[in-house]
Structure formats: C-alpha cells, structure tokens
Amino acid sequence: MPEILRPTPENIIIASEAIQRGHLVIFPTETVYGLGADATNVKAVKKIFTAKGRPSDNPLIAHIFDLSQLSSVVEDVSEDAKLLMSKFWPGPLTIVLKKKLSIPNEVSAGLDTVGVRMPNNTIALDFLRACGCPVAAPSANISTRPSSTRLEHLLVDFINTENISYIIDGGDSEIGIESTVVDMTTAEPAILRPGVITAEMIEKVLNKKVKFLGEKSDAKTPKSPGMKYRHYAPQAVVRLVSFAEAKSLVDKNKAMVYAVDDESFFASLSEQNLYDIFRQADIGGQEVVYILDSKALRQRAGLYNRILKASEGV
Ligand code: TXA
Ligand code: MG
C-alpha cells in the first residue's frame, strides 16, 4: 500500500531513495501522474507492468531532469531533435530516439528506440534530480483506465497495490492529457500521439513537414505499440453529438453535455478536466458521457484524439 508524501525536500529524498533501491514511486508531472522506476533496473521496471496490468509490448518513456542525462539513454541526437529539446523542454513532448544498450529491453518493449521526456514540473524535476538515474514511467493508472490527473484517481487505482512505495502529491495536473510523442528516428518526423504541442508547432520549429499517423492504426505492428490498446476510456459510453442533439438533450433535461465551446447551457470541457469527467462518470454509475462535436473541439488535436479513442472503445 503506497504512502502519500507531501512534496517537501525531505520527502523527495525519501522517494528518490526508494527508486534507487528498485521500488516504484508515483510522481506528478505537468501532463498526468507517472508511475516511476529506475529505468536501468530490469527488476524494478518489470514491477511497473505488474502494478498496471500493462501488456509488456507497450514501451515506457524515460524521464530526465537535465540534458546531461541524455547520453545515458539515447545513442545519437540529431540536430532536429536538439532543436525540439531546446524549444519544448522541459515540457509535454516525448521524443523517440535510438536507444542506448544500457536501457533494458523491458523499458523499450524490445524496440531499438526509446521515448525521452523532460517534464515541466518542479516537483518532478527535483525528484528526478534526486534519483540521479533516468526514470521509466508510464501514466499512473490501471491499464485501460483513464490516466490519473488528481490524487483521488491514484487512490482509486492503487490504494491496495503492494509494490508501490510512495505517491508524491503534486495536486491536480496542470495540462491533464499525456505528452505529444514524436518519432525522430525516421527521415520525416512523425507524431505518434498528439498532445498540446501540435504538429504545426513542431513543423514551425523544424521548418519541415511532420507526419501524423492518423487516428486509427490498422497495421499489425503499429509504430507506437500503445496505439493498438484500448485507452483513455471510462466504463461509460462516450458519445460525440451534434449541436442540435446536444441542445435537445440539455433543453429536455435529459443529460448534461460537455463542450469546449463557451455556451452557458453546456458543461465545460478541457484537457485539464477530461479524465476527471470520465472517472466521475464511473463513480456515479453514469451510462453515457455526451460531448459536443464541434469545430473548436476538432482544433484541439490532443483532446479530440483522447475523446475519439474513448468513444470508439479502441
Ligand atoms: O505525459 C506523458 O507522456 C506521461 C507522463 C507520466 O510523462 N506518460 C505517459 O506514458 O503517457 P504512457 O506509457 O502511458 O504512454 C507512452 C506512449 C505509449 O503510447 C507508447 O506506446 C509510446 O508512448 N512510446 C513509448 N516509447 C516508444 C517508442 N520507443 N516508440 C514508439 N512509441 C513509444
Ligand atoms: Mg498511459
């Protein structure tokens, strides 16, 4: 059963020592909470998959606090990758690069690449600095459930999990959806998972076209293994509805409809509260979560992607 720690300097040391001894620690980041282990310790990394019920062919992201750690995680860093790091790190961008042999296959799920990220959260950075090692961390949720953006989400998922030593309480996640994942190992960079850092923002920095592999992956071996699993979804059915349907549901007092659009008759939706909406629906036994499908929503690629995945049940 994990112990909850306030993010004091003393507690951050205590949590980092647990990582160094091969235990698991949940820590806050600006996107969602992460379930961390020493990325160089195979035994510790394996505990992550057990605690989450995560398929072992879905690779983990290595988190670092400083560029000096890069050389212990990845082979060569291209000029383009360096540009992205200088522009977006620390921040919600995971960069996939060729992995160093010292990073075990358990982290990369057998791939010869690894995703690296420097989170933009002072608690996370202090914790990673104290750990000293790169920290492998997926989102801290039971596999298939929405990521955790609040302490209460973590307690629902992990209150009875033996193998997690500590939860560092960092309050509510600032962004609320996971980082953008960009593959920089191919000639044309590719967005494997959209997030608040958009393809357009990356294109502007690199001054070249960036591929987006689309919302659905039918390929047998998807580029990002995580894309083939059910994700981000509540038990409730998520339904995208037109304005007319949404208005009628609200007018007839049949259901609440969430929208990014600023209309008083809709409940407010954003990256920040999406997973809480999903989780609250499940706690309340709600059968359907209605979301307005609008132009404004489609423009928010990360948010729209998570909603599509949840609504398709894939
Ligand atoms: O914001 C985030 O990225 C959070 C916080 C904790 O940093 N982490 C997170 O990790 O969302 P996770 O494991 O839930 O999602 C990582 C995604 C998965 O879809 C995985 O398949 C993909 O990144 N990924 C990781 N390493 C990869 C690699 N080497 N090649 C392709 N995709 C990779
Ligand atoms: Mg996840």
XYZ file of C-alpha atoms and ligand atoms in Angstrom:
348
model
C 0.000 0.000 0.000
C 1.613 3.285 -1.083
C 2.276 6.062 1.440
C 1.266 9.577 0.376
C 4.058 12.139 0.682
C 3.769 15.911 0.607
C 6.366 17.267 -1.835
C 8.827 18.583 0.774
C 12.589 18.419 0.054
C 12.970 15.713 2.732
C 10.175 13.604 1.244
C 11.575 13.949 -2.260
C 14.844 12.461 -0.977
C 12.944 9.625 0.710
C 11.076 8.868 -2.531
C 14.264 9.016 -4.631
C 15.975 6.554 -2.291
C 13.096 4.150 -2.854
C 13.686 4.427 -6.619
C 17.401 3.755 -6.108
C 16.506 0.599 -4.129
C 14.384 -0.641 -7.044
C 10.928 0.321 -5.745
C 8.094 2.145 -7.514
C 7.077 5.762 -6.834
C 4.172 7.746 -8.311
C 5.172 11.344 -9.056
C 3.397 14.364 -10.542
C 4.226 15.816 -13.956
C 2.608 18.715 -15.805
C 0.666 16.285 -18.038
C -0.541 13.387 -15.861
C 0.906 11.447 -12.896
C 3.663 8.924 -13.711
C 4.403 5.512 -12.149
C 8.190 5.531 -11.952
C 11.046 3.057 -11.618
C 14.817 3.213 -12.194
C 14.990 2.811 -15.988
C 18.276 0.922 -15.731
C 16.934 -1.691 -13.291
C 15.145 -4.557 -15.069
C 13.523 -5.941 -11.921
C 12.145 -2.534 -10.979
C 10.830 -1.862 -14.484
C 9.026 -5.221 -14.530
C 7.130 -4.191 -11.393
C 5.559 -1.324 -13.367
C 3.943 -3.726 -15.819
C 2.599 -5.886 -12.985
C 1.246 -2.927 -10.983
C -0.605 -1.504 -14.009
C -1.614 -4.767 -15.645
C 0.133 -3.368 -18.715
C 0.995 -5.544 -21.731
C 4.775 -5.998 -21.859
C 4.946 -4.992 -25.554
C 3.985 -1.381 -24.774
C 7.177 0.668 -24.207
C 7.786 3.191 -21.434
C 9.032 6.783 -21.531
C 12.377 7.585 -19.845
C 12.173 10.810 -17.828
C 15.221 13.001 -17.303
C 15.835 16.305 -15.475
C 18.845 17.520 -17.431
C 20.321 17.231 -20.927
C 23.492 15.739 -19.416
C 21.494 12.535 -18.795
C 20.657 12.137 -22.493
C 23.851 10.289 -23.321
C 22.954 7.548 -20.831
C 19.605 6.948 -22.552
C 19.958 7.509 -26.308
C 22.629 6.960 -28.955
C 22.853 9.944 -31.231
C 20.790 13.085 -31.073
C 20.140 14.690 -34.453
C 20.211 18.462 -34.933
C 16.433 18.421 -35.385
C 15.960 16.541 -32.119
C 18.211 19.085 -30.386
C 16.087 21.906 -31.790
C 12.930 20.344 -30.357
C 14.589 19.883 -26.971
C 15.754 23.476 -26.822
C 12.334 24.758 -27.823
C 9.990 22.439 -25.902
C 11.907 21.015 -22.897
C 11.131 20.956 -20.110
C 7.634 20.324 -21.430
C 4.957 17.948 -22.699
C 6.911 16.480 -25.611
C 8.287 12.930 -25.734
C 10.989 12.418 -28.346
C 11.602 8.898 -29.697
C 15.290 8.289 -30.469
C 17.644 5.336 -30.900
C 18.189 3.772 -27.510
C 21.456 3.097 -25.664
C 22.191 -0.536 -24.908
C 22.220 0.298 -21.196
C 18.469 0.891 -21.346
C 16.974 -2.569 -20.914
C 14.606 -4.088 -23.462
C 11.914 -4.185 -20.782
C 11.717 -0.366 -20.991
C 11.560 -0.209 -24.776
C 9.466 -3.385 -25.123
C 12.114 -4.854 -27.393
C 12.303 -1.863 -29.749
C 15.691 -0.316 -30.512
C 14.246 3.113 -29.776
C 13.167 4.847 -26.594
C 10.942 7.827 -25.813
C 12.590 10.535 -23.668
C 10.972 13.429 -21.891
C 11.940 16.234 -19.515
C 8.754 17.186 -17.647
C 7.914 20.796 -16.846
C 7.043 20.406 -13.199
C 9.357 21.470 -10.376
C 8.418 18.546 -8.121
C 9.128 16.100 -10.954
C 12.433 17.782 -11.793
C 13.568 17.847 -8.129
C 12.587 14.197 -7.787
C 14.394 13.158 -10.991
C 17.489 15.085 -9.916
C 17.492 13.325 -6.541
C 17.048 9.925 -8.238
C 20.081 10.534 -10.439
C 19.024 7.796 -12.869
C 16.617 8.084 -15.799
C 13.147 7.160 -14.523
C 10.911 4.973 -16.686
C 7.300 5.955 -16.164
C 4.029 5.308 -17.904
C 0.896 7.172 -16.864
C -0.105 6.109 -13.344
C -3.366 4.282 -13.950
C -4.548 0.719 -14.164
C -4.137 -0.310 -17.811
C -7.197 0.662 -19.967
C -8.424 3.234 -17.413
C -8.018 6.978 -17.969
C -4.722 8.480 -16.790
C -4.650 9.995 -13.304
C -4.697 13.772 -13.011
C -5.730 14.022 -9.353
C -4.665 12.317 -6.133
C -8.110 10.724 -5.757
C -7.702 8.986 -9.152
C -4.490 7.403 -7.891
C -6.165 6.224 -4.726
C -8.989 4.548 -6.662
C -6.471 2.662 -8.820
C -3.613 1.891 -6.447
C -4.719 2.116 -2.802
C -4.159 -1.622 -2.360
C -1.185 -2.130 -4.663
C 1.645 -3.727 -2.682
C 4.537 -2.852 -4.931
C 4.247 0.951 -4.922
C 6.195 2.615 -2.079
C 5.087 6.239 -2.335
C 2.784 8.702 -4.057
C 4.223 12.227 -4.185
C 1.178 14.510 -4.007
C 1.556 17.313 -6.523
C -2.087 18.400 -6.605
C -4.083 18.442 -9.843
C -2.144 18.017 -13.113
C -1.777 21.310 -14.931
C -2.294 20.036 -18.501
C -4.345 16.904 -17.938
C -3.594 14.846 -21.073
C -0.421 12.945 -21.885
C 2.569 14.364 -23.767
C 2.828 14.565 -27.541
C 5.008 11.676 -28.794
C 7.159 12.462 -31.837
C 9.337 9.894 -33.600
C 12.631 11.461 -34.675
C 14.238 8.219 -35.884
C 12.680 8.411 -39.362
C 13.539 10.707 -42.280
C 10.225 12.500 -41.836
C 9.366 13.147 -38.176
C 6.060 11.533 -37.172
C 3.570 12.335 -34.431
C 2.721 9.019 -32.780
C 0.412 10.548 -30.178
C -0.975 14.088 -30.373
C -0.932 16.363 -27.347
C -0.899 20.054 -26.502
C 2.303 20.507 -28.507
C 0.854 20.277 -32.003
C 2.241 19.098 -35.343
C 2.104 22.726 -36.530
C 4.231 23.896 -33.589
C 6.835 21.205 -34.354
C 6.773 21.957 -38.087
C 7.417 25.608 -37.367
C 10.497 24.841 -35.273
C 11.933 22.252 -37.684
C 10.836 24.072 -40.795
C 9.737 20.782 -42.334
C 6.654 18.617 -42.743
C 5.685 16.346 -39.852
C 3.586 13.239 -40.410
C 0.579 12.395 -38.281
C -0.177 8.722 -38.484
C -3.888 9.292 -38.127
C -6.480 8.433 -35.553
C -6.707 4.728 -36.310
C -3.949 2.221 -36.749
C -4.874 -0.974 -38.519
C -1.296 -2.053 -39.050
C -0.281 -5.309 -37.352
C 2.804 -3.662 -35.886
C 1.873 -0.064 -35.172
C 4.766 2.395 -34.890
C 3.647 3.277 -31.402
C 2.698 -0.002 -29.758
C 0.411 1.820 -27.346
C -1.894 2.771 -30.217
C -3.340 -0.699 -30.546
C -4.659 -0.905 -26.998
C -7.913 0.337 -25.544
C -7.104 3.616 -23.879
C -8.312 6.614 -22.000
C -11.845 5.239 -21.729
C -14.320 5.172 -18.857
C -16.775 2.292 -18.328
C -19.473 4.670 -19.545
C -20.084 5.000 -23.273
C -18.615 8.235 -24.647
C -20.790 9.790 -27.371
C -19.924 12.702 -29.599
C -23.102 14.555 -30.524
C -24.067 17.328 -32.923
C -25.076 20.773 -31.700
C -28.750 20.055 -32.399
C -28.724 16.800 -30.462
C -26.717 18.344 -27.639
C -29.116 21.280 -27.322
C -32.126 18.997 -27.300
C -30.613 16.750 -24.583
C -29.989 19.802 -22.427
C -33.341 21.501 -23.148
C -35.283 18.369 -22.272
C -33.186 17.945 -19.140
C -32.185 14.512 -20.344
C -28.453 14.768 -19.872
C -25.521 17.039 -19.347
C -23.377 17.732 -22.417
C -19.708 18.706 -22.154
C -18.195 21.161 -24.617
C -15.071 23.253 -25.132
C -17.330 25.901 -26.633
C -18.249 28.730 -24.324
C -22.025 28.237 -24.098
C -23.770 28.549 -20.766
C -26.009 25.515 -21.364
C -23.068 23.120 -21.773
C -20.763 21.897 -19.007
C -17.204 22.994 -19.509
C -14.703 20.588 -21.038
C -10.929 20.976 -21.372
C -7.768 18.880 -21.483
C -7.463 19.570 -17.775
C -10.793 18.074 -16.672
C -11.372 15.339 -19.306
C -10.136 12.381 -17.263
C -11.888 13.627 -14.151
C -15.156 13.778 -16.114
C -14.596 10.169 -17.225
C -13.711 8.962 -13.757
C -16.579 10.818 -12.064
C -18.991 9.269 -14.569
C -17.832 5.828 -13.489
C -18.036 6.625 -9.789
C -21.588 7.879 -10.323
C -22.561 4.864 -12.432
C -23.399 7.143 -15.361
C -24.068 5.205 -18.578
C -23.271 7.793 -21.224
C -20.937 10.800 -21.322
C -22.131 13.238 -24.013
C -19.606 15.539 -25.660
C -20.364 18.202 -28.252
C -18.559 17.508 -31.543
C -17.600 20.994 -32.676
C -15.043 22.773 -34.804
C -13.423 24.150 -31.673
C -13.012 20.630 -30.283
C -11.513 19.260 -33.505
C -8.921 22.007 -33.414
C -7.600 20.642 -30.125
C -5.874 17.588 -31.606
C -4.746 16.022 -28.329
C -8.079 16.385 -26.585
C -10.045 15.286 -29.662
C -7.804 12.216 -30.073
C -8.445 11.060 -26.482
C -12.201 11.547 -26.908
C -12.250 9.663 -30.218
C -10.320 6.774 -28.669
C -12.708 6.687 -25.715
C -15.780 6.888 -27.941
C -14.620 4.172 -30.309
C -13.746 1.922 -27.422
C -10.453 1.009 -29.094
O 2.723 12.721 -20.486
C 3.181 11.579 -20.577
O 3.781 11.179 -21.594
C 3.036 10.658 -19.347
C 3.858 11.240 -18.205
C 3.896 10.348 -16.973
O 5.155 11.530 -18.646
N 3.450 9.329 -19.677
C 2.720 8.521 -20.485
O 3.272 7.259 -20.645
O 1.685 8.851 -21.014
P 2.461 6.029 -21.277
O 3.361 4.862 -21.075
O 1.119 5.951 -20.664
O 2.380 6.354 -22.794
C 3.555 6.330 -23.604
C 3.199 6.238 -25.046
C 2.615 4.887 -25.421
O 1.590 5.089 -26.375
C 3.811 4.155 -26.031
O 3.425 3.152 -26.944
C 4.556 5.304 -26.706
O 4.383 6.401 -25.825
N 6.003 5.000 -26.794
C 6.889 4.919 -25.783
N 8.109 4.579 -26.241
C 8.003 4.442 -27.577
C 8.899 4.082 -28.636
N 10.164 3.779 -28.393
N 8.431 4.049 -29.897
C 7.153 4.352 -30.151
N 6.243 4.678 -29.191
C 6.651 4.725 -27.939
Mg -0.880 5.573 -20.414
